[in-house]
Short mmCIF file of C-alpha atoms in Angstrom, two decimals:
data_model
loop_
_atom_site.label_atom_id
_atom_site.label_comp_id
_atom_site.label_asym_id
_atom_site.label_seq_id
_atom_site.Cartn_x
_atom_site.Cartn_y
_atom_site.Cartn_z
CA UNK A 1 157.55 83.92 93.94
CA UNK A 2 155.65 82.88 91.15
CA UNK A 3 156.80 85.71 88.88
CA UNK A 4 160.64 84.66 89.78
CA UNK A 5 159.56 81.80 88.84
CA UNK A 6 158.40 82.52 85.47
CA UNK A 7 161.35 84.57 84.94
CA UNK A 8 164.03 81.76 85.69
CA UNK A 9 161.88 79.59 83.00
CA UNK A 10 161.97 82.42 80.56
CA UNK A 11 166.02 82.88 80.94
CA UNK A 12 167.43 79.08 81.41
CA UNK A 13 170.83 80.13 79.62
CA UNK A 14 170.94 82.82 82.06
CA UNK A 15 170.76 80.88 85.46
CA UNK A 16 173.39 78.51 83.92
CA UNK A 17 175.58 81.53 83.51
CA UNK A 18 175.40 81.98 87.35
CA UNK A 19 176.20 78.50 88.29
CA UNK A 20 178.85 78.02 86.46
CA UNK A 21 179.86 81.63 87.83
CA UNK A 22 179.35 80.08 91.19
CA UNK A 23 181.27 76.76 90.07
CA UNK A 24 184.27 78.51 88.88
CA UNK A 25 184.30 80.56 91.64
CA UNK A 26 184.83 77.47 94.20
CA UNK A 27 187.04 75.77 91.36
CA UNK A 28 189.70 79.05 91.73
CA UNK A 29 189.30 79.01 95.50
CA UNK A 30 190.34 75.63 95.60
CA UNK A 31 193.01 76.27 93.16
CA UNK A 32 194.67 79.18 94.79
CA UNK A 33 194.36 77.50 98.42
CA UNK A 34 196.10 74.30 96.85
CA UNK A 35 198.62 76.37 94.49
CA UNK A 36 202.15 75.50 96.52
CA UNK A 37 201.20 71.92 96.00
CA UNK A 38 199.80 71.70 92.63
CA UNK A 39 201.83 71.78 89.64
CA UNK A 40 200.78 73.93 86.56
CA UNK A 41 198.18 75.96 88.04
CA UNK A 42 197.74 77.78 84.97
CA UNK A 43 196.11 74.49 83.70
CA UNK A 44 194.02 74.01 86.65
CA UNK A 45 192.73 77.34 85.60
CA UNK A 46 191.97 77.04 82.07
CA UNK A 47 190.37 73.66 82.90
CA UNK A 48 187.90 75.04 85.04
CA UNK A 49 186.92 77.75 82.83
CA UNK A 50 186.38 75.52 80.07
CA UNK A 51 183.83 73.19 82.24
CA UNK A 52 182.33 76.50 83.73
CA UNK A 53 181.30 76.87 80.09
CA UNK A 54 180.01 74.07 79.51
CA UNK A 55 177.83 74.46 82.57
CA UNK A 56 176.53 77.86 80.99
CA UNK A 57 175.89 76.96 77.32
CA UNK A 58 174.18 73.20 78.62
CA UNK A 59 170.61 73.80 77.67
CA UNK A 60 171.71 75.91 74.56
CA UNK A 61 174.37 73.29 72.64
CA UNK A 62 174.19 70.06 74.62
CA UNK A 63 175.76 67.66 72.69
CA UNK A 64 178.88 70.26 72.23
CA UNK A 65 179.26 70.87 75.65
CA UNK A 66 179.41 67.09 76.25
CA UNK A 67 181.90 66.68 73.50
CA UNK A 68 183.77 69.82 75.28
CA UNK A 69 183.54 67.81 78.55
CA UNK A 70 184.74 64.50 76.94
CA UNK A 71 187.66 66.14 75.47
CA UNK A 72 188.85 68.05 79.48
CA UNK A 73 188.05 65.03 80.79
CA UNK A 74 190.97 63.00 78.51
CA UNK A 75 193.02 66.16 78.68
CA UNK A 76 193.03 65.62 82.17
CA UNK A 77 194.13 61.71 81.85
CA UNK A 78 196.88 62.81 79.19
CA UNK A 79 198.42 65.65 81.25
CA UNK A 80 198.03 64.31 84.88
CA UNK A 81 195.66 67.31 85.92
CA UNK A 82 193.89 65.23 88.80
CA UNK A 83 189.98 65.68 89.43
CA UNK A 84 189.06 68.35 91.02
CA UNK A 85 186.05 70.62 92.06
CA UNK A 86 185.18 71.51 88.19
CA UNK A 87 184.63 68.28 87.36
CA UNK A 88 181.06 68.67 88.95
CA UNK A 89 180.33 69.60 85.34
CA UNK A 90 180.47 66.47 83.91
CA UNK A 91 177.75 65.21 86.32
CA UNK A 92 175.79 68.15 84.77
CA UNK A 93 176.32 67.15 80.83
CA UNK A 94 175.75 64.03 81.68
CA UNK A 95 172.11 64.79 83.05
CA UNK A 96 171.13 67.51 80.48
CA UNK A 97 172.22 65.25 77.80
CA UNK A 98 170.09 62.41 79.05
CA UNK A 99 167.25 64.38 79.56
CA UNK A 100 167.02 66.10 76.03
CA UNK A 101 165.60 65.07 73.04
CA UNK A 102 168.49 64.98 71.07
CA UNK A 103 170.51 62.38 69.15
CA UNK A 104 170.86 59.33 70.88
CA UNK A 105 174.17 59.03 69.98
CA UNK A 106 175.42 61.73 72.75
CA UNK A 107 172.63 59.88 75.60
CA UNK A 108 174.78 57.08 74.61
CA UNK A 109 178.00 58.54 74.87
CA UNK A 110 177.00 60.66 77.96
CA UNK A 111 176.32 56.89 79.86
CA UNK A 112 179.38 55.70 78.57
CA UNK A 113 181.74 58.07 79.97
CA UNK A 114 179.97 58.59 83.23
CA UNK A 115 180.72 54.61 83.52
CA UNK A 116 184.31 55.01 82.40
CA UNK A 117 184.73 58.08 84.19
CA UNK A 118 185.85 56.77 87.33
CA UNK A 119 187.64 53.56 86.15
CA UNK A 120 190.00 55.47 84.17
CA UNK A 121 190.66 58.07 87.23
CA UNK A 122 191.53 55.25 89.63
CA UNK A 123 193.70 53.50 86.84
CA UNK A 124 195.49 57.08 86.63
CA UNK A 125 195.54 57.93 89.96
CA UNK A 126 195.45 54.85 92.14
CA UNK A 127 195.11 55.42 95.82
CA UNK A 128 198.59 55.52 97.73
CA UNK A 129 196.22 53.34 100.70
CA UNK A 130 197.48 49.82 100.00
CA UNK A 131 193.78 48.12 100.23
CA UNK A 132 192.65 44.91 99.14
CA UNK A 133 191.74 44.82 95.03
CA UNK A 134 188.43 44.15 96.33
CA UNK A 135 188.18 47.35 98.32
CA UNK A 136 189.68 49.12 95.12
CA UNK A 137 187.00 48.28 92.88
CA UNK A 138 184.09 48.48 95.63
CA UNK A 139 185.27 52.32 95.88
CA UNK A 140 185.59 52.47 92.25
CA UNK A 141 181.54 51.40 92.27
CA UNK A 142 180.68 53.97 94.56
CA UNK A 143 182.51 56.92 92.61
CA UNK A 144 180.45 55.49 89.05
CA UNK A 145 177.20 55.26 91.28
CA UNK A 146 176.89 59.29 90.94
CA UNK A 147 177.53 59.26 87.36
CA UNK A 148 174.65 56.59 86.45
CA UNK A 149 172.40 58.33 88.96
CA UNK A 150 172.39 61.61 86.43
CA UNK A 151 172.27 59.70 83.63
CA UNK A 152 169.26 57.66 84.86
CA UNK A 153 167.24 61.01 86.28
CA UNK A 154 168.13 62.97 82.83
CA UNK A 155 166.35 60.15 80.68
CA UNK A 156 163.78 59.40 83.22
CA UNK A 157 163.02 63.53 82.89
CA UNK A 158 162.89 63.32 78.69
CA UNK A 159 160.84 60.09 79.17
CA UNK A 160 158.39 61.42 81.26
CA UNK A 161 158.55 64.30 79.30
CA UNK A 162 157.62 62.85 76.12
CA UNK A 163 154.71 60.75 77.59
CA UNK A 164 153.39 64.14 78.80
CA UNK A 165 153.99 65.58 75.04
CA UNK A 166 152.10 62.34 73.48
CA UNK A 167 149.22 63.27 75.84
CA UNK A 168 148.88 66.26 74.86
CA UNK A 169 149.14 65.57 71.31
CA UNK A 170 146.73 62.67 72.02
CA UNK A 171 144.19 65.02 73.74
CA UNK A 172 144.70 67.47 71.27
CA UNK A 173 144.28 65.01 68.05
CA UNK A 174 140.98 63.84 70.17
CA UNK A 175 139.71 67.21 70.00
CA UNK A 176 140.27 68.13 66.22
CA UNK A 177 138.40 64.48 66.03
CA UNK A 178 135.59 65.82 68.02
CA UNK A 179 135.70 69.32 66.11
CA UNK A 180 135.98 67.49 62.78
CA UNK A 181 132.77 64.93 63.59
CA UNK A 182 130.99 68.00 64.83
CA UNK A 183 131.19 70.21 61.85
CA UNK A 184 130.76 67.00 59.99
CA UNK A 185 127.34 66.91 61.68
CA UNK A 186 126.64 70.21 61.31
CA UNK A 187 127.05 69.87 57.09
CA UNK A 188 124.76 66.55 57.45
CA UNK A 189 121.89 68.19 58.88
CA UNK A 190 122.53 71.27 56.90
CA UNK A 191 121.72 68.97 54.05
CA UNK A 192 119.36 67.31 55.49
CA UNK A 193 117.34 70.73 56.27
CA UNK A 194 118.11 71.72 52.49
CA UNK A 195 116.76 69.00 50.77
CA UNK A 196 113.44 69.36 53.06
CA UNK A 197 113.26 73.12 52.32
CA UNK A 198 113.45 71.88 48.58
CA UNK A 199 110.45 69.74 48.89
CA UNK A 200 108.59 72.14 51.09
CA UNK A 201 109.49 74.78 48.02
CA UNK A 202 109.07 72.67 45.08
CA UNK A 203 105.79 71.32 45.95
CA UNK A 204 104.02 73.94 47.68
CA UNK A 205 105.32 76.16 45.31
CA UNK A 206 104.37 74.53 42.13
CA UNK A 207 100.80 74.10 43.22
CA UNK A 208 100.43 77.81 43.94
CA UNK A 209 102.00 78.15 40.10
CA UNK A 210 99.52 76.28 38.47
CA UNK A 211 96.62 77.76 40.76
CA UNK A 212 97.60 80.88 39.93
CA UNK A 213 97.45 80.38 36.32
CA UNK A 214 94.43 78.71 36.40
CA UNK A 215 92.53 81.45 38.31
CA UNK A 216 94.03 83.94 35.71
CA UNK A 217 92.52 81.59 32.75
CA UNK A 218 89.48 81.47 34.44
CA UNK A 219 88.92 84.84 36.31
CA UNK A 220 86.61 86.34 33.92
CA UNK A 221 84.66 83.50 32.80
CA UNK A 222 84.68 81.44 36.24
CA UNK A 223 85.26 83.97 38.93
CA UNK A 224 83.86 81.16 41.72
CA UNK A 225 86.40 79.21 40.55
CA UNK A 226 89.58 81.61 40.28
CA UNK A 227 88.60 82.61 43.81
CA UNK A 228 88.27 78.86 45.31
CA UNK A 229 92.29 78.50 43.34
CA UNK A 230 93.01 81.62 45.23
CA UNK A 231 92.05 80.18 48.29
CA UNK A 232 94.20 77.19 47.49
CA UNK A 233 97.10 79.73 46.88
CA UNK A 234 96.66 81.01 50.38
CA UNK A 235 96.36 77.70 52.26
CA UNK A 236 99.22 76.49 50.60
CA UNK A 237 101.76 79.38 51.22
CA UNK A 238 100.30 79.41 54.65
CA UNK A 239 101.34 76.03 54.59
CA UNK A 240 104.81 76.26 53.19
CA UNK A 241 105.78 79.25 55.55
CA UNK A 242 105.03 77.38 58.61
CA UNK A 243 107.29 74.17 57.55
CA UNK A 244 110.03 76.65 56.64
CA UNK A 245 109.51 78.47 59.66
CA UNK A 246 110.05 74.76 61.71
CA UNK A 247 113.38 74.66 59.75
CA UNK A 248 114.85 77.94 59.82
CA UNK A 249 113.98 77.77 63.47
CA UNK A 250 116.45 74.73 63.66
CA UNK A 251 119.15 76.97 62.45
CA UNK A 252 118.84 79.52 65.40
CA UNK A 253 120.37 79.38 68.25
CA UNK A 254 118.37 80.93 71.41
CA UNK A 255 115.62 81.92 69.06
CA UNK A 256 112.86 79.22 68.96
CA UNK A 257 110.65 81.00 70.83
CA UNK A 258 110.93 83.67 67.47
CA UNK A 259 110.41 80.84 65.30
CA UNK A 260 107.41 79.13 67.19
CA UNK A 261 106.57 75.78 67.94
CA UNK A 262 107.54 73.03 65.85
CA UNK A 263 105.11 71.29 63.97
CA UNK A 264 105.58 67.07 63.85
CA UNK A 265 107.26 65.99 60.49
CA UNK A 266 105.24 64.59 57.81
CA UNK A 267 104.45 60.67 57.72
CA UNK A 268 102.89 57.92 55.94
CA UNK A 269 99.36 59.00 56.76
CA UNK A 270 99.73 62.49 55.82
CA UNK A 271 100.48 61.01 52.05
CA UNK A 272 96.72 61.02 51.91
CA UNK A 273 96.01 64.69 52.60
CA UNK A 274 99.02 65.36 50.45
CA UNK A 275 97.09 63.31 47.41
CA UNK A 276 94.09 65.38 48.06
CA UNK A 277 96.30 68.65 48.18
CA UNK A 278 96.97 67.88 44.29
CA UNK A 279 94.08 66.99 43.14
CA UNK A 280 92.60 70.22 44.32
CA UNK A 281 95.31 71.42 42.17
CA UNK A 282 94.10 69.76 38.89
CA UNK A 283 96.38 66.52 38.61
CA UNK A 284 94.36 63.55 38.74
CA UNK A 285 95.94 61.07 40.78
CA UNK A 286 95.10 57.37 41.91
CA UNK A 287 95.73 55.93 45.26
CA UNK A 288 96.07 53.26 46.87
CA UNK A 289 97.27 50.89 49.94
CA UNK A 290 97.81 47.46 49.85
CA UNK A 291 98.62 45.19 52.83
CA UNK A 292 98.49 46.14 56.18
CA UNK A 293 99.13 49.70 57.46
CA UNK A 294 100.83 49.63 61.05
CA UNK A 295 103.30 51.61 62.54
CA UNK A 296 106.75 52.52 60.38
CA UNK A 297 110.19 54.35 61.93
CA UNK A 298 110.16 58.05 62.08
CA UNK A 299 112.85 58.08 59.15
CA UNK A 300 110.98 55.67 56.55
CA UNK A 301 107.96 57.31 57.19
CA UNK A 302 109.45 60.64 56.70
CA UNK A 303 111.41 59.12 53.69
CA UNK A 304 107.74 58.08 52.09
CA UNK A 305 105.95 60.98 52.20
CA UNK A 306 109.07 63.05 50.71
CA UNK A 307 109.65 60.60 47.59
CA UNK A 308 105.84 60.97 47.22
CA UNK A 309 105.43 64.53 47.40
CA UNK A 310 108.79 64.91 44.55
CA UNK A 311 107.68 62.57 42.56
CA UNK A 312 104.01 64.35 42.17
CA UNK A 313 105.81 67.49 41.90
CA UNK A 314 108.02 66.39 39.02
CA UNK A 315 104.76 64.67 37.51
CA UNK A 316 103.09 68.67 37.68
CA UNK A 317 106.57 70.33 35.96
CA UNK A 318 107.43 67.98 33.44
CA UNK A 319 104.59 65.72 32.86
CA UNK A 320 102.85 67.85 30.31
CA UNK A 321 99.41 68.63 29.42
CA UNK A 322 96.18 65.61 30.91
CA UNK A 323 98.60 63.76 32.74
CA UNK A 324 97.17 61.55 35.16
CA UNK A 325 99.36 59.89 38.40
CA UNK A 326 99.11 57.07 40.19
CA UNK A 327 100.59 56.19 43.79
CA UNK A 328 101.03 53.12 45.75
CA UNK A 329 101.99 51.43 48.87
CA UNK A 330 102.61 48.90 49.85
CA UNK A 331 102.82 46.75 53.09
CA UNK A 332 105.55 44.36 53.24
CA UNK A 333 106.33 41.96 56.24
CA UNK A 334 109.98 43.37 56.21
CA UNK A 335 109.74 47.32 54.49
CA UNK A 336 107.52 49.49 52.63
CA UNK A 337 107.31 49.63 48.76
CA UNK A 338 106.33 52.97 47.02
CA UNK A 339 105.53 53.08 43.40
CA UNK A 340 104.45 56.56 41.40
CA UNK A 341 104.02 56.92 37.96
CA UNK A 342 102.06 59.02 35.62
CA UNK A 343 101.11 58.69 32.33
CA UNK A 344 102.47 61.80 30.65
CA UNK A 345 105.62 62.75 28.71
CA UNK A 346 108.05 61.74 31.28
CA UNK A 347 111.25 64.28 32.52
CA UNK A 348 113.68 64.60 30.28
CA UNK A 349 116.61 61.64 30.20
CA UNK A 350 119.41 64.41 32.07
CA UNK A 351 116.83 64.18 35.04
CA UNK A 352 117.64 60.95 35.97
CA UNK A 353 120.76 60.06 34.27
CA UNK A 354 123.82 60.26 36.84
CA UNK A 355 121.98 60.31 39.18
CA UNK A 356 119.39 62.54 38.75
CA UNK A 357 121.30 66.13 38.38
CA UNK A 358 119.96 68.47 35.64
CA UNK A 359 121.61 71.53 36.33
CA UNK A 360 118.46 73.03 37.51
CA UNK A 361 117.39 70.97 40.69
CA UNK A 362 118.42 67.78 42.73
CA UNK A 363 115.39 66.49 43.43
CA UNK A 364 115.67 62.53 42.55
CA UNK A 365 119.57 62.93 43.97
CA UNK A 366 117.31 63.67 47.49
CA UNK A 367 115.53 61.03 46.82
CA UNK A 368 118.62 58.73 46.81
CA UNK A 369 120.14 60.28 49.43
CA UNK A 370 117.10 59.78 52.01
CA UNK A 371 116.36 56.70 50.60
CA UNK A 372 119.79 55.72 51.06
CA UNK A 373 119.83 57.26 54.69
CA UNK A 374 117.37 54.44 55.40
CA UNK A 375 119.19 51.67 53.79
CA UNK A 376 116.28 51.38 51.28
CA UNK A 377 116.36 50.97 47.07
CA UNK A 378 115.50 53.17 44.59
CA UNK A 379 114.32 52.76 40.69
CA UNK A 380 113.65 56.15 38.63
CA UNK A 381 113.32 56.21 34.67
CA UNK A 382 110.97 56.05 32.20
CA UNK A 383 107.86 54.23 32.20
CA UNK A 384 107.33 51.72 28.93
CA UNK A 385 104.35 53.16 26.82
CA UNK A 386 105.74 56.66 27.78
CA UNK A 387 105.64 58.14 31.32
CA UNK A 388 107.95 58.25 34.15
CA UNK A 389 108.21 55.52 36.98
CA UNK A 390 109.62 55.72 40.35
CA UNK A 391 110.09 52.84 42.40
CA UNK A 392 111.60 52.53 46.21
CA UNK A 393 111.70 49.44 48.43
CA UNK A 394 112.31 51.27 52.58
CA UNK A 395 113.05 48.00 54.45
CA UNK A 396 112.03 48.54 58.27
CA UNK A 397 115.36 48.42 59.92
CA UNK A 398 118.53 50.31 58.32
CA UNK A 399 121.03 47.90 56.37
CA UNK A 400 123.83 49.82 57.99
#
């Protein structure tokens, strides 16, 4: 049964043609049975054939078939061909045009024609029964009802179909918006992971390079110092690998056991360990905390740690020989202040102009993005008297 239904839906013109043949057959039977009493039976046959064509092509060309039906109705009025069975096609085409998503003039014409059909027929072929005018009016109204119902049913079907189409479009649009939001979220997460990887690699590899250079320099003169440098390289490398496994594990799906357990995100308390690590790499760093330390939002703590990490990495990369740095953490009532300075030769101007893109790295850009995410402010640039300064204010509550 379902296959038959699907076949009928795929071949609407074939179904309409079948009903058109049925209508034509009954109309020809009517003409044949009333031929002795009907003038011009050939004209009735011609009208019946054309009305059958209206039914057969009603869904392929509804507006044209409506105009054909109107023309046939006018021909009947003009030549005195009284209504007969084939006129049922008028109801069919009125319903079809009202249900079709076509031009509105066609629907209006179908409605007006349907409402006028019974009245025009009554005026053209008045009943021989000498009833009262009120009875004739009532009879005309009763004959008009089928045409009005055909139009109302068709228009209701069109409205409901348009409503369902709107719901489907809205559901499709919502699905696309959800997919777009998911893609944006994935892109944001990947950007965050990229910043994390940049910080991990830039800092730890920088420490390893400095230690490797130092070990190579003192390998012959001070083997013990070279051994300590190699141990520092080993420890730093393991730490970098652990953090990279944690970050890359986020990108995996269903492979968390291979990635291992995630280590906690760095926080403000680990800044002191970071400073000690940098000191061990040969950079003189003065570290101080002002105010009363207290727990901070995780986003603020991670941002503070990464800013200090990136700033000290830039100091080693661009500060030159015998550079010293200072790190200040200031706890305010409504936020955390960071001040990282060095007395070296400072970074090239292209490192901090236009947001910090120098064509080789995106350290300052990453800093600004991190600070912006927590609603803070960042100021980076040369320090009076030489060196470089990075100042940041991180509020406890996001400004967004």
